[in-house]
C-alpha positions as CSV (number, residue, x, y, z in Angstrom):
1,Q,0.0,0.1,-0.1
2,V,0.9,3.6,-0.9
3,Q,0.4,6.5,1.5
4,L,0.4,10.0,0.1
5,R,0.4,13.3,1.8
6,E,-0.1,16.4,0.3
7,S,0.5,20.2,1.4
8,G,0.9,23.5,0.0
9,G,-2.8,24.4,-0.5
10,D,-3.8,28.3,0.5
11,A,-6.0,31.1,-0.3
12,V,-4.1,33.6,-2.9
13,P,-5.7,36.3,-5.3
14,A,-6.1,35.8,-9.1
15,G,-2.5,35.8,-10.6
16,G,-0.8,34.2,-7.7
17,S,1.5,31.2,-7.6
18,L,1.4,28.3,-5.4
19,R,3.6,25.3,-5.3
20,L,2.0,22.2,-3.9
21,S,3.8,19.0,-2.6
22,C,2.8,15.3,-2.1
23,V,5.2,13.1,-0.2
24,A,4.8,9.3,-1.1
25,S,5.5,6.6,1.3
26,G,5.0,2.8,1.5
27,H,5.1,0.2,-1.7
28,M,5.9,2.9,-4.2
29,M,7.6,1.6,-7.5
30,S,9.3,3.3,-9.7
31,S,7.1,2.3,-12.7
32,F,3.9,3.9,-11.2
33,C,2.5,6.8,-12.8
34,M,1.9,9.8,-10.7
35,A,-0.6,12.7,-11.1
36,W,-2.4,15.5,-9.5
37,F,-6.1,15.2,-9.5
38,R,-8.6,18.4,-8.5
39,Q,-12.0,18.2,-7.4
40,T,-14.9,20.8,-6.3
41,P,-18.1,19.8,-4.6
42,G,-21.1,18.7,-7.3
43,K,-17.9,18.0,-9.9
44,A,-16.4,15.3,-11.5
45,R,-12.5,15.0,-10.7
46,E,-10.0,16.3,-13.1
47,G,-6.9,15.1,-14.1
48,V,-4.7,18.1,-13.9
49,A,-1.1,16.9,-14.6
50,G,0.6,13.8,-14.2
51,I,4.2,11.8,-15.3
52,R,4.2,8.4,-17.0
53,G,6.0,5.6,-15.1
54,V,7.9,4.0,-17.8
55,D,9.6,7.2,-19.2
56,G,8.8,10.3,-17.3
57,V,6.6,11.8,-20.1
58,M,4.2,14.8,-18.9
59,F,0.6,15.4,-19.5
60,Y,-1.4,18.5,-18.8
61,A,-5.0,19.2,-19.1
62,D,-5.9,22.0,-21.6
63,S,-7.3,24.2,-18.7
64,V,-3.6,24.3,-17.1
65,K,-1.1,23.9,-20.1
66,G,1.4,26.9,-19.8
67,R,0.6,27.7,-16.4
68,F,1.0,24.5,-14.4
69,T,4.4,22.5,-14.2
70,I,4.8,19.0,-12.6
71,S,7.9,17.6,-11.3
72,K,9.1,14.7,-9.2
73,D,12.0,14.4,-6.9
74,S,12.3,10.5,-7.0
75,A,15.3,10.5,-4.0
76,R,12.8,12.2,-1.8
77,N,9.7,10.3,-3.4
78,T,8.1,13.6,-3.7
79,L,5.7,15.0,-6.4
80,Y,5.0,18.8,-7.1
81,L,3.1,21.1,-8.8
82,Q,4.2,24.6,-9.3
83,M,0.9,26.7,-10.3
84,N,1.2,30.3,-11.8
85,N,-1.3,32.7,-12.9
86,L,-3.9,31.3,-10.8
87,K,-7.4,31.8,-11.9
88,P,-10.8,31.7,-9.7
89,E,-11.6,28.7,-11.9
90,D,-8.7,26.8,-10.1
91,T,-10.0,26.8,-6.9
92,A,-10.6,23.0,-6.0
93,N,-9.0,20.3,-3.5
94,Y,-6.0,19.0,-5.1
95,Y,-4.7,15.5,-4.7
96,C,-2.3,13.5,-5.5
97,A,-2.6,9.8,-6.9
98,A,0.3,7.0,-8.0
99,D,-0.3,3.7,-9.3
100,W,0.5,1.5,-12.6
101,C,-1.4,3.1,-15.5
102,W,-2.0,2.3,-19.3
103,P,0.6,4.7,-21.1
104,D,-2.3,6.8,-22.6
105,Q,-4.2,7.1,-19.5
106,V,-2.2,8.8,-17.2
107,L,-4.9,11.7,-16.4
108,T,-7.6,9.2,-16.4
109,A,-6.8,6.3,-14.8
110,D,-8.6,4.8,-11.9
111,Y,-6.2,5.2,-9.4
112,Q,-6.0,2.9,-6.3
113,N,-3.8,5.3,-4.2
114,T,-4.9,8.9,-3.7
115,G,-3.9,11.4,-0.8
116,Q,-6.6,13.6,1.2
117,G,-5.8,16.6,-1.0
118,T,-4.9,20.2,-0.1
119,Q,-7.3,23.4,-0.6
120,V,-6.6,25.6,-3.3
121,T,-8.6,28.7,-3.1
122,V,-8.3,31.7,-5.7
123,S,-10.2,34.9,-5.3
124,E,-11.2,37.5,-7.8
C-alpha cells in the first residue's frame, strides 16, 4: 500500500502562485504513474497533470497548460505541482495519486492510491 500526503494549498488572489507537494511512502514503484487531480463539490474530478511511470513523459489538462508544471524528486519520493497565474476557476481540492497505469491514461486512470488533498482557493 502507498501513503500520499499533500501540502501547500492556500488562499491566494488571482494571478498568484502556489507550489503543492505530495510525499509518498510505502510500497512505491518506480514504474508507477503519478498525477495531480482536483475536485470541487458537485463536479467530476479533473486530471490536472501527470507523469508517466515508464518514461517520465508529462501530461497536462488543456485548462492548465502553460501555467502549471509537474515535477518529481525520486530521491525524496515527492511529487510537486507549480501553479502560476492562478485563476478563480482553479479553486478546488487538489490531491495526488500513484499507481500503475496504461500509457495513454495518465490523467484518466482509476488510481487506487490517493491522498486526502490540499485546498486551493483563488479569489477574484
